[in-house]
């Protein structure tokens, strides 16, 4: 209500109850209100219904208290509610965020200002998984918004781009396009002009990648020129990670036609008081620049410098690699590799081992400022470059090592152990410390033992961060003094380290200070759990809950006293799992809290026996009334959905629920063959025949396309080759997706045009040889090369791609033998 609660009003309420012969005290009324609010949190459908029934004034008041009120307590006369904790629970309870989002779309734009509603949507979406922002919901977004509200809402959707599905991204683009087109002066519109202006490109942001190719080619050259002049145009173009070569080249063509000479590397572009080479403002478009005819070496080097960002693209790395290789050849015209090394940017990653071996130590030393910033090095390349650099420096010092950046991982263990211990200690503390976790255990031990032998270990161990700290021995910790809990927040611990440190620090620290570090929960023994005061345990339970993956099954198991408390306050369903007799008490209002906690925690972490697992899953099905009716049930289930039996998935899950569940299924670690069969059935029910899928649908289905037949996969691979490649790259070993990887192999092989016949051997004259482009694209699908094809591979191709081939897990012994012989040959 919008009325102010007063003691007089509360007296009238109590009098009303008594007149109705309902005996209420202030205390029981307060408990009833709290119980009502708590129950609403576990009944998001009812909450949606109640919020929808509010009149305009009541809705405004509800939104004010939910999103704009800073009050920690809500006072209704003499009744005081802890509003701060209630709001925290509201935004943490499954389904409630969905309800707030849906009711905001339904009522807010009628009751509040558009700007206020956009702000509310922003708050709800930013704290959610965004999985309820589905295409059908996008279609209900308001399309009559004032300019400021539209800009703010568009900005929100741009921020959430990576957290939404491909189909939702396409739907949001359609919504933005509709509003932008309506604002365009249609009287000037004809088939040869585009509605896309410089301003609309800026508003679209990353959604500009959904513009049709023909629309880009019609954009006015004046608008293109104006867009490029915007202060944030470069930032926007730096973030179009999913742009395709065709769209990028179309934009480059329009930019070039608008009057900019993209080959001019001099300062031709001014922005405020800053001046740039024009290539600097092209963002990720440079990754597809293809006008290399008559390009000089300076322009090639400028392009390579800008292309260091191209590894952020979602796909097309083979095309980028090929372009870098061509630019590399141009950049080195009339110069040696030693002379150009420092100006080749991250294209140096494409140099073969033999090319790196040919470098002089002086050239590596002079180029180290560039080399140390490059990512994507293979281990062999790092070892060669480190050896070259150190052979020039002669003596290994803190300064020399600090110049190496990522190349530090190529320093041999003996070299590290030979360093001055004080300088090693400086390395641990300095900027190079970020690479310490990437060192091998032998390298890490070499550093630690040298420092320990010097007697300076005590002052150094506190500065060791991350996984590197796991290599510190217990004897080293035992000698350490002056530890406090704040030092452990950036360190990873072994269980034995955590056990020792928890016991040591618990003498002078409260459990809160220790457990809040996260890693120290590993050090809480079962005896400590049992002896811990219940109030202390409950006050610190959130730290156990947040770090449950760090606990052993023995730690997770609690004593009977704590089980009793858990049962009453619904903190952890592990009690019901480990004691199946408790399950019979989980009915009615206890179901939702039980499912919520179990869904958040996960069956994998709780590790029940097979018999108890079946009993728990049976209780889950009972709590769901034997069906997954809608997206609210999916919200409640969380990762429990990964463990539902196949029979329950078929016929018991609505299509509406399946649309919401798809993202959750993708996160499941170990789905059985029977479960995936049912998921495939549900997907085909939801999306129809795969022959009619769009590129967005295919991306959303993601790894589950591996469930399709070879014929179905071939159709998708022919229609959306780049999409299928993108999915296959992330899908894992061949054993889990043999049909998919086979389809990818055929698609790539058939799409490369004429056969590349090897001329290196007489018996290879009629054998196709793998190319670098194919090897990069195929990834794990390289397992489908025949032994003969691998044997006929060009030595230069093998040398360039040996690391990629070495990462393929599915080669059989005959293929590996062929590759080993090829390595000897090279």
XYZ file of C-alpha atoms in Angstrom, residues 106-812:
707
model
C 3.598 -6.080 -18.499
C 2.824 -3.144 -16.200
C 5.792 -0.855 -15.705
C 5.664 1.135 -18.937
C 2.018 1.933 -18.197
C 2.553 2.912 -14.565
C 5.992 4.550 -14.438
C 8.146 6.672 -16.687
C 9.931 4.793 -19.453
C 13.331 5.782 -18.032
C 12.412 4.361 -14.596
C 11.234 1.117 -16.205
C 14.444 0.789 -18.215
C 16.372 1.263 -14.978
C 14.327 -1.507 -13.304
C 14.845 -3.863 -16.261
C 18.541 -3.108 -16.114
C 18.745 -4.018 -12.407
C 16.808 -7.256 -12.894
C 18.730 -8.401 -15.969
C 22.177 -7.597 -14.628
C 21.727 -9.861 -11.569
C 20.136 -12.712 -13.521
C 21.304 -15.423 -15.891
C 19.361 -13.630 -18.683
C 18.062 -17.029 -19.836
C 14.485 -15.744 -19.720
C 15.211 -13.056 -22.311
C 13.935 -15.356 -25.065
C 12.884 -14.264 -28.596
C 9.162 -14.485 -27.740
C 9.744 -12.170 -24.762
C 11.747 -9.744 -26.930
C 8.739 -9.456 -29.221
C 6.759 -8.028 -26.289
C 9.245 -5.195 -25.680
C 7.653 -1.758 -26.121
C 8.279 -0.255 -29.553
C 7.028 3.234 -28.733
C 9.737 4.684 -26.498
C 11.080 8.163 -26.031
C 14.573 8.623 -27.421
C 16.392 8.584 -24.059
C 14.587 5.442 -22.882
C 15.312 3.649 -26.168
C 18.979 4.599 -26.036
C 19.292 3.411 -22.421
C 17.524 0.107 -23.129
C 19.619 -0.448 -26.262
C 22.751 0.251 -24.240
C 21.662 -2.367 -21.695
C 21.156 -4.979 -24.402
C 24.571 -4.149 -25.867
C 26.147 -4.811 -22.454
C 24.323 -8.151 -22.211
C 25.186 -9.268 -25.758
C 27.508 -12.116 -24.767
C 25.059 -13.448 -22.177
C 22.165 -13.898 -24.600
C 21.494 -16.677 -27.098
C 22.072 -16.220 -30.827
C 18.317 -16.267 -31.482
C 17.764 -13.613 -28.814
C 20.534 -11.468 -30.319
C 18.794 -11.688 -33.695
C 15.428 -10.814 -32.103
C 16.913 -7.825 -30.253
C 18.468 -6.609 -33.503
C 15.007 -6.829 -35.113
C 13.473 -4.809 -32.248
C 16.150 -2.110 -32.483
C 15.922 -2.040 -36.286
C 12.137 -1.522 -36.171
C 12.425 1.516 -33.906
C 15.379 2.950 -35.821
C 13.582 2.546 -39.141
C 10.502 4.328 -37.780
C 12.677 7.273 -36.780
C 14.170 7.415 -40.296
C 12.657 9.928 -42.706
C 10.803 7.426 -44.906
C 9.985 10.103 -47.458
C 13.639 9.970 -48.498
C 13.659 6.174 -48.597
C 14.060 4.224 -51.830
C 15.560 0.897 -52.843
C 18.986 2.373 -53.464
C 19.371 4.105 -50.087
C 19.655 2.639 -46.625
C 17.905 3.557 -43.381
C 21.230 2.998 -41.598
C 22.770 6.256 -40.426
C 25.959 6.942 -38.469
C 23.854 7.356 -35.340
C 21.968 4.084 -35.875
C 25.268 2.239 -36.337
C 26.395 3.623 -33.006
C 23.096 2.654 -31.320
C 23.240 -0.863 -32.783
C 26.742 -1.388 -31.421
C 27.671 -5.074 -31.649
C 24.248 -5.801 -33.158
C 25.532 -4.206 -36.373
C 26.895 -7.665 -37.322
C 23.273 -8.679 -38.042
C 22.906 -6.101 -40.797
C 22.399 -7.803 -44.187
C 25.284 -7.490 -46.624
C 23.122 -5.649 -49.165
C 22.102 -3.105 -46.495
C 25.736 -2.308 -45.679
C 26.531 -1.749 -49.340
C 23.717 0.858 -49.519
C 24.806 2.930 -46.487
C 25.476 6.532 -47.456
C 29.180 7.344 -47.755
C 28.575 10.534 -45.762
C 27.094 8.467 -42.905
C 30.038 6.050 -43.008
C 32.483 8.974 -42.863
C 30.551 10.495 -39.947
C 30.437 7.179 -38.037
C 34.196 6.665 -38.334
C 34.709 10.150 -36.897
C 32.798 9.285 -33.694
C 34.928 9.125 -30.559
C 33.753 5.586 -29.698
C 33.746 4.102 -33.214
C 37.073 2.328 -32.661
C 35.917 0.814 -29.380
C 32.740 -0.423 -31.076
C 34.613 -1.963 -34.004
C 37.051 -3.566 -31.563
C 34.128 -5.551 -30.087
C 32.430 -7.041 -33.155
C 33.872 -10.461 -32.268
C 31.328 -12.397 -34.330
C 31.577 -10.412 -37.554
C 31.993 -12.446 -40.751
C 34.591 -11.839 -43.482
C 31.870 -10.837 -45.951
C 30.382 -8.149 -43.700
C 33.816 -6.877 -42.653
C 34.980 -6.534 -46.239
C 31.733 -4.790 -47.204
C 32.280 -2.232 -44.423
C 35.913 -1.804 -45.460
C 34.795 -1.178 -49.032
C 32.329 1.524 -47.932
C 34.945 3.126 -45.668
C 37.489 3.155 -48.474
C 34.919 4.592 -50.897
C 34.019 7.328 -48.415
C 37.346 9.053 -49.007
C 39.770 7.431 -46.579
C 42.971 6.009 -48.007
C 43.496 2.935 -45.884
C 47.004 2.389 -47.220
C 48.254 5.741 -45.986
C 50.078 4.964 -42.736
C 50.891 8.602 -42.050
C 48.830 10.612 -39.600
C 45.701 11.300 -41.618
C 42.983 11.091 -39.001
C 42.405 13.519 -36.166
C 40.177 13.126 -33.139
C 40.183 16.058 -30.760
C 43.821 16.737 -29.929
C 44.869 13.170 -30.850
C 46.116 11.982 -34.218
C 46.079 8.405 -35.542
C 47.092 6.328 -38.487
C 43.744 5.504 -40.058
C 44.245 1.761 -39.605
C 44.060 2.271 -35.838
C 40.357 3.144 -36.013
C 39.264 0.096 -38.012
C 39.037 -2.243 -35.008
C 38.537 -5.902 -35.922
C 37.788 -5.006 -39.549
C 41.550 -5.097 -40.169
C 41.429 -8.871 -39.649
C 39.793 -9.211 -43.074
C 41.652 -6.546 -45.082
C 42.319 -8.223 -48.404
C 43.659 -5.549 -50.785
C 47.305 -6.672 -50.741
C 48.178 -5.963 -54.351
C 51.218 -3.647 -54.602
C 51.209 -3.160 -50.802
C 54.546 -1.954 -49.471
C 56.328 -3.360 -46.415
C 55.498 -0.391 -44.151
C 51.750 -0.805 -44.689
C 52.031 -4.568 -44.130
C 53.812 -4.013 -40.816
C 51.186 -1.447 -39.769
C 48.429 -3.943 -40.541
C 50.195 -6.717 -38.623
C 50.496 -4.430 -35.620
C 46.732 -3.820 -35.664
C 45.962 -7.515 -36.202
C 47.262 -8.450 -32.750
C 43.628 -8.197 -31.596
C 42.306 -10.704 -34.169
C 42.570 -13.696 -31.818
C 39.428 -12.308 -30.148
C 37.286 -13.219 -33.179
C 34.779 -16.041 -32.607
C 35.922 -17.866 -35.717
C 37.779 -17.491 -39.015
C 41.205 -17.942 -37.420
C 42.386 -19.915 -40.457
C 41.592 -16.931 -42.692
C 43.320 -14.568 -40.262
C 46.344 -16.876 -40.106
C 46.568 -16.966 -43.884
C 46.310 -13.166 -44.121
C 49.042 -12.734 -41.484
C 51.260 -15.153 -43.394
C 50.843 -13.157 -46.609
C 51.464 -9.863 -44.798
C 54.505 -11.390 -43.114
C 56.025 -12.148 -46.506
C 55.344 -8.584 -47.692
C 56.704 -7.060 -44.453
C 59.991 -8.953 -44.880
C 60.578 -7.879 -48.485
C 64.182 -6.823 -49.050
C 64.912 -7.373 -45.340
C 66.041 -10.300 -43.237
C 64.018 -11.808 -40.416
C 66.594 -10.509 -37.945
C 65.963 -6.951 -39.169
C 62.144 -7.103 -39.112
C 61.501 -9.296 -36.038
C 60.513 -6.447 -33.715
C 58.014 -4.952 -36.186
C 56.006 -8.089 -37.004
C 53.664 -7.953 -34.001
C 52.014 -11.279 -33.065
C 52.498 -12.624 -36.601
C 55.786 -13.953 -35.201
C 53.751 -16.802 -33.706
C 53.412 -18.075 -37.271
C 57.174 -18.452 -37.659
C 58.366 -22.047 -37.816
C 60.871 -23.522 -35.390
C 63.535 -23.495 -38.113
C 62.928 -19.789 -38.750
C 63.214 -19.039 -35.032
C 66.388 -21.117 -34.801
C 67.875 -18.977 -37.566
C 67.470 -15.779 -35.523
C 70.497 -14.179 -33.936
C 70.548 -13.676 -30.137
C 70.954 -9.944 -30.732
C 67.781 -9.786 -32.854
C 65.764 -11.554 -30.142
C 67.207 -9.211 -27.497
C 66.310 -6.130 -29.544
C 62.768 -7.392 -30.219
C 61.963 -8.663 -26.713
C 59.673 -5.685 -25.975
C 57.399 -6.971 -28.762
C 57.888 -10.688 -28.179
C 57.015 -10.515 -24.475
C 53.528 -9.158 -25.238
C 52.594 -11.847 -27.748
C 50.161 -14.603 -26.747
C 49.666 -17.979 -28.391
C 53.262 -19.152 -28.336
C 53.860 -22.900 -28.556
C 56.126 -24.355 -25.868
C 58.869 -25.156 -28.399
C 58.838 -21.559 -29.699
C 59.126 -20.154 -26.169
C 62.077 -22.436 -25.409
C 63.914 -21.374 -28.582
C 63.347 -17.646 -28.000
C 64.256 -17.834 -24.309
C 67.473 -19.652 -25.156
C 68.357 -17.026 -27.779
C 67.604 -14.138 -25.419
C 69.575 -15.598 -22.528
C 72.568 -16.471 -24.713
C 72.824 -12.758 -25.494
C 72.415 -11.623 -21.897
C 75.009 -14.127 -20.591
C 74.013 -13.589 -16.913
C 70.466 -14.238 -15.716
C 69.272 -11.347 -13.531
C 66.001 -9.960 -12.209
C 66.078 -7.193 -14.825
C 66.648 -9.573 -17.725
C 63.920 -11.970 -16.617
C 61.447 -9.129 -16.020
C 61.876 -8.123 -19.674
C 60.845 -11.576 -20.920
C 57.137 -11.545 -20.037
C 55.456 -14.762 -21.222
C 58.829 -16.038 -22.496
C 59.912 -16.653 -18.897
C 58.272 -20.089 -19.060
C 60.989 -21.154 -21.520
C 63.847 -20.687 -19.009
C 65.312 -24.035 -17.969
C 65.063 -25.236 -14.361
C 68.850 -25.271 -13.965
C 69.098 -21.672 -15.171
C 66.461 -20.553 -12.679
C 68.181 -22.457 -9.873
C 71.485 -20.788 -10.745
C 70.095 -17.285 -10.164
C 70.851 -15.131 -7.167
C 68.176 -15.991 -4.541
C 67.465 -12.332 -3.811
C 66.724 -11.715 -7.481
C 64.505 -14.794 -7.572
C 62.592 -13.335 -4.633
C 62.196 -10.096 -6.596
C 60.751 -12.069 -9.534
C 58.089 -13.545 -7.251
C 57.087 -10.052 -6.134
C 57.430 -8.228 -9.460
C 55.317 -8.044 -12.606
C 56.720 -11.392 -13.798
C 54.874 -13.077 -10.903
C 51.758 -13.325 -13.110
C 53.555 -16.018 -15.146
C 54.744 -18.092 -12.164
C 51.686 -20.360 -12.221
C 52.472 -21.210 -15.869
C 55.867 -22.659 -14.939
C 56.250 -26.409 -14.702
C 56.439 -27.979 -11.206
C 60.163 -28.558 -11.777
C 60.739 -24.868 -12.572
C 58.673 -23.801 -9.555
C 60.581 -26.153 -7.258
C 63.862 -24.865 -8.655
C 62.905 -21.335 -7.596
C 61.522 -22.311 -4.192
C 64.431 -24.521 -3.198
C 67.015 -21.902 -4.151
C 65.217 -19.240 -2.100
C 64.723 -21.657 0.823
C 68.423 -22.604 0.825
C 69.373 -18.936 1.082
C 67.488 -18.440 4.347
C 65.341 -15.676 2.801
C 62.298 -17.906 2.357
C 60.283 -16.400 5.218
C 60.061 -12.959 3.608
C 59.322 -14.356 0.134
C 56.656 -16.988 0.709
C 54.007 -14.380 1.568
C 54.354 -12.919 -1.932
C 53.702 -16.195 -3.771
C 50.275 -16.055 -5.407
C 47.825 -18.383 -7.146
C 48.510 -22.052 -7.878
C 52.264 -21.504 -7.419
C 51.680 -21.476 -3.654
C 50.672 -25.162 -3.774
C 54.328 -26.016 -4.411
C 55.402 -24.588 -1.043
C 56.298 -27.500 1.245
C 54.798 -27.975 4.711
C 58.281 -27.653 6.198
C 58.560 -24.309 4.453
C 55.274 -23.169 5.965
C 56.297 -24.479 9.377
C 59.362 -22.217 9.334
C 57.209 -19.262 8.299
C 56.173 -16.649 10.877
C 53.859 -13.676 10.746
C 51.091 -15.282 8.679
C 47.614 -13.765 8.812
C 44.406 -14.735 7.007
C 44.446 -11.702 4.679
C 47.619 -13.025 3.012
C 45.812 -16.163 1.810
C 43.052 -14.599 -0.272
C 44.985 -14.767 -3.560
C 46.572 -18.176 -2.959
C 45.513 -21.722 -3.854
C 46.172 -24.332 -1.152
C 46.653 -28.078 -0.999
C 44.484 -29.770 1.623
C 47.518 -30.436 3.819
C 48.537 -26.757 3.642
C 44.997 -25.653 4.501
C 44.852 -28.082 7.430
C 48.100 -26.770 8.902
C 47.309 -23.092 8.301
C 43.743 -23.329 9.665
C 45.017 -24.905 12.880
C 47.814 -22.333 13.152
C 45.685 -19.264 12.455
C 42.623 -20.378 14.440
C 44.547 -19.687 17.645
C 44.334 -15.921 17.038
C 41.561 -15.471 14.455
C 37.782 -15.843 14.348
C 36.295 -18.507 12.024
C 34.768 -15.735 9.897
C 38.218 -14.307 9.081
C 39.593 -17.726 8.160
C 36.668 -19.122 6.199
C 36.153 -15.928 4.211
C 39.487 -16.629 2.459
C 37.764 -19.503 0.620
C 40.678 -21.935 0.354
C 40.925 -22.446 4.124
C 37.614 -24.345 4.174
C 39.747 -27.300 3.028
C 41.398 -27.221 6.438
C 38.250 -27.697 8.529
C 38.388 -31.271 9.830
C 35.337 -33.414 10.551
C 36.155 -33.067 14.276
C 36.115 -29.287 13.930
C 32.745 -29.461 12.178
C 31.333 -31.542 15.004
C 32.720 -29.348 17.778
C 31.848 -26.032 16.133
C 29.167 -24.077 17.946
C 25.947 -24.252 15.907
C 25.443 -20.471 15.874
C 29.015 -19.954 14.653
C 28.511 -22.622 12.021
C 25.288 -21.085 10.755
C 26.784 -17.587 10.728
C 29.614 -18.854 8.498
C 27.674 -21.369 6.453
C 27.706 -19.174 3.348
C 31.468 -19.702 3.065
C 31.018 -23.487 3.020
C 28.180 -23.148 0.521
C 30.215 -20.907 -1.795
C 33.206 -23.264 -1.683
C 31.480 -26.622 -1.525
C 33.519 -27.799 -4.535
C 36.659 -27.516 -2.379
C 35.358 -29.849 0.348
C 35.880 -33.592 0.477
C 32.886 -35.948 0.866
C 33.973 -36.475 4.469
C 33.828 -32.758 5.180
C 30.431 -32.422 3.541
C 29.032 -35.076 5.861
C 27.811 -33.405 9.065
C 26.990 -34.737 12.531
C 23.470 -35.518 13.682
C 23.051 -32.312 15.638
C 23.733 -30.162 12.604
C 21.573 -32.353 10.407
C 18.673 -31.486 12.656
C 19.305 -27.768 12.226
C 19.713 -28.140 8.467
C 16.411 -29.983 8.272
C 14.575 -27.166 9.968
C 16.094 -24.221 8.134
C 16.468 -25.918 4.727
C 20.108 -24.940 4.351
C 21.499 -28.019 2.688
C 19.597 -30.979 1.222
C 22.666 -33.139 1.835
C 20.992 -34.220 5.080
C 17.961 -35.521 3.282
C 20.254 -37.223 0.765
C 22.474 -38.991 3.270
C 19.497 -39.992 5.386
C 16.793 -41.083 3.020
C 14.284 -41.531 5.845
C 14.108 -37.738 6.057
C 12.824 -37.534 2.481
C 9.287 -38.538 3.463
C 9.006 -35.277 5.424
C 9.806 -33.198 2.321
C 6.317 -32.356 1.100
C 4.183 -29.322 0.323
C 5.896 -26.059 1.332
C 9.204 -27.829 2.045
C 9.527 -28.933 -1.601
C 10.517 -25.597 -3.086
C 13.333 -24.860 -0.565
C 14.548 -28.451 -0.948
C 14.683 -28.229 -4.760
C 16.239 -24.768 -4.699
C 19.127 -25.745 -2.437
C 19.691 -29.061 -4.133
C 19.623 -27.327 -7.521
C 22.224 -24.790 -6.424
C 24.471 -27.351 -4.732
C 24.306 -30.191 -7.231
C 24.159 -33.955 -6.867
C 27.748 -34.340 -8.060
C 29.157 -32.475 -5.071
C 26.929 -34.263 -2.551
C 27.903 -37.668 -3.969
C 25.092 -39.858 -2.587
C 25.037 -43.622 -3.019
C 23.205 -45.081 -6.014
C 20.231 -46.172 -3.889
C 19.894 -42.803 -2.131
C 20.355 -40.972 -5.424
C 17.340 -42.810 -6.873
C 15.307 -41.977 -3.756
C 16.225 -38.295 -4.007
C 15.384 -38.111 -7.714
C 12.064 -39.789 -7.024
C 11.346 -37.105 -4.401
C 12.347 -34.412 -6.922
C 9.801 -35.782 -9.393
C 7.114 -35.875 -6.701
C 7.855 -32.255 -5.766
C 7.430 -31.303 -9.434
C 4.095 -33.114 -9.632
C 5.706 -35.463 -12.162
C 6.258 -32.797 -14.828
C 8.389 -29.795 -15.772
C 5.532 -27.490 -16.608
C 7.317 -24.284 -17.560
C 10.410 -22.122 -17.201
C 9.702 -21.583 -13.487
C 10.294 -25.281 -12.851
C 13.543 -25.024 -14.815
C 14.625 -22.071 -12.639
C 13.904 -24.090 -9.510
C 15.703 -27.216 -10.697
C 19.006 -25.522 -11.509
C 21.618 -28.182 -12.302
C 19.342 -30.884 -10.896
C 17.992 -31.077 -14.427
C 21.218 -32.856 -15.404
C 20.281 -35.849 -13.224
C 16.636 -36.377 -14.177
C 15.989 -39.855 -15.599
C 15.414 -40.108 -19.383
C 11.846 -41.340 -18.969
C 11.006 -38.196 -17.014
C 12.381 -35.941 -19.761
C 10.172 -37.463 -22.443
C 6.576 -36.359 -22.336
C 6.964 -34.651 -18.962
C 8.686 -31.461 -20.150
C 6.757 -28.765 -21.980
C 8.317 -27.071 -25.002
C 8.262 -23.796 -23.077
C 10.339 -25.449 -20.362
C 12.696 -26.979 -22.945
C 13.441 -23.563 -24.456
C 14.514 -22.339 -21.022
C 16.346 -25.573 -20.141
C 18.606 -25.751 -23.210
C 21.306 -23.519 -21.724
C 21.231 -25.502 -18.460
C 21.594 -28.798 -20.350
C 24.714 -27.410 -22.057
C 26.326 -26.989 -18.635
C 25.757 -30.628 -17.637
C 29.016 -32.526 -17.223
C 27.980 -36.149 -17.754
C 24.717 -36.780 -19.559
C 24.010 -40.420 -20.360
C 23.334 -41.660 -23.878
C 19.685 -42.193 -22.912
C 19.391 -38.618 -21.585
C 20.910 -37.106 -24.725
C 18.544 -39.193 -26.873
C 15.590 -37.624 -25.063
C 17.142 -34.150 -25.322
C 17.473 -34.638 -29.092
C 13.800 -35.639 -29.251
C 12.827 -32.502 -27.296
C 14.998 -30.274 -29.510
C 13.367 -31.571 -32.670
C 9.955 -31.012 -31.070
C 10.957 -27.470 -30.147
C 12.745 -26.364 -33.330
C 11.385 -28.764 -35.928
C 13.451 -30.600 -38.539
C 17.106 -29.603 -38.601
C 16.721 -29.073 -42.360
C 14.789 -25.895 -41.508
C 17.075 -24.542 -38.792
C 18.588 -21.080 -39.057
C 22.218 -20.287 -38.264
C 21.040 -18.840 -34.926
C 19.121 -22.008 -34.024
C 22.174 -24.107 -34.885
C 24.384 -21.944 -32.649
C 21.879 -22.154 -29.794
C 21.667 -25.936 -30.029
C 25.464 -25.884 -29.907
C 27.128 -29.171 -28.857
C 23.836 -31.056 -29.106
C 24.062 -30.960 -32.898
C 26.401 -33.925 -32.392
C 23.239 -35.948 -31.657
C 22.018 -35.519 -35.235
C 22.547 -38.102 -37.952
C 25.395 -37.810 -40.451
C 22.925 -36.828 -43.173
C 21.404 -34.081 -41.009
C 24.861 -32.794 -40.093
C 25.923 -32.697 -43.735
C 22.924 -30.478 -44.534
C 23.824 -28.068 -41.714
C 27.505 -28.088 -42.664
C 26.601 -27.176 -46.234
C 24.260 -24.341 -45.174
C 26.303 -22.946 -42.254
C 29.908 -24.158 -42.589
C 31.377 -21.426 -40.378
C 28.785 -22.004 -37.643
C 29.435 -25.750 -37.620
C 33.191 -25.123 -37.451
C 32.714 -22.795 -34.479
C 30.686 -25.416 -32.591
C 33.033 -28.291 -33.468
C 36.074 -26.353 -32.208
C 34.625 -26.335 -28.692
C 33.067 -29.782 -28.588
C 35.998 -31.917 -27.418
C 37.463 -35.322 -28.292
C 36.397 -37.313 -31.324
C 34.809 -40.080 -29.243
C 31.997 -37.763 -28.138
C 31.177 -36.344 -31.584
C 32.557 -38.590 -34.307
C 29.710 -37.945 -36.778
C 29.968 -34.169 -36.310
C 33.733 -34.066 -36.755
C 33.446 -36.325 -39.797
C 30.912 -33.902 -41.315
C 33.252 -31.006 -40.530
C 36.151 -32.799 -42.201
C 34.128 -33.424 -45.363
C 32.825 -29.845 -45.388
C 36.310 -28.327 -45.076
C 37.836 -30.772 -47.548
C 35.127 -30.189 -50.142
C 35.183 -26.436 -49.615
C 38.847 -25.923 -50.447
C 38.387 -26.232 -54.185
C 40.898 -28.133 -56.253
C 42.967 -30.851 -54.641
C 46.454 -29.974 -53.480
C 48.560 -32.856 -54.726
C 51.881 -33.461 -53.048
C 54.929 -33.411 -55.268
C 57.434 -34.155 -52.527
C 57.453 -37.930 -53.159
C 56.786 -40.125 -56.165
C 54.193 -42.177 -54.285
C 52.326 -38.967 -53.364
C 51.614 -37.760 -56.888
C 47.940 -38.752 -56.667
C 47.496 -38.089 -52.952
C 45.959 -34.928 -51.572
C 48.145 -33.292 -48.917
C 46.744 -31.393 -45.905
C 47.170 -27.612 -46.100
C 47.793 -25.201 -43.211
C 44.375 -23.644 -43.748
C 42.660 -27.011 -43.422
C 44.658 -28.075 -40.360
C 43.808 -24.855 -38.521
C 40.110 -25.102 -39.367
C 39.731 -28.788 -38.554
C 41.111 -28.913 -35.007
C 40.129 -32.300 -33.566
C 38.671 -33.302 -36.966
C 42.249 -33.689 -38.258
C 41.919 -37.308 -37.066
C 40.198 -38.108 -40.362
C 43.333 -37.621 -42.476
C 44.514 -40.957 -43.790
C 47.995 -42.231 -42.986
C 48.953 -41.753 -46.652
C 47.768 -38.114 -46.612
C 49.740 -37.399 -43.432
C 52.843 -39.006 -44.916
C 52.487 -36.818 -48.015
C 52.128 -33.588 -46.058
C 54.545 -30.880 -47.161
C 57.412 -30.572 -44.622
C 56.856 -26.812 -44.397
C 53.157 -27.322 -43.620
C 54.057 -29.817 -40.909
C 56.647 -27.468 -39.407
C 54.118 -24.618 -39.233
C 51.375 -26.723 -37.677
C 53.175 -29.315 -35.556
C 51.801 -27.880 -32.303
C 48.217 -27.977 -33.601
C 48.612 -31.556 -34.767
C 50.200 -32.482 -31.448
C 47.097 -31.230 -29.612
C 44.765 -33.628 -31.474
C 43.799 -36.390 -29.052
C 42.175 -38.887 -31.404
C 45.021 -39.987 -33.694
C 45.492 -43.758 -33.840
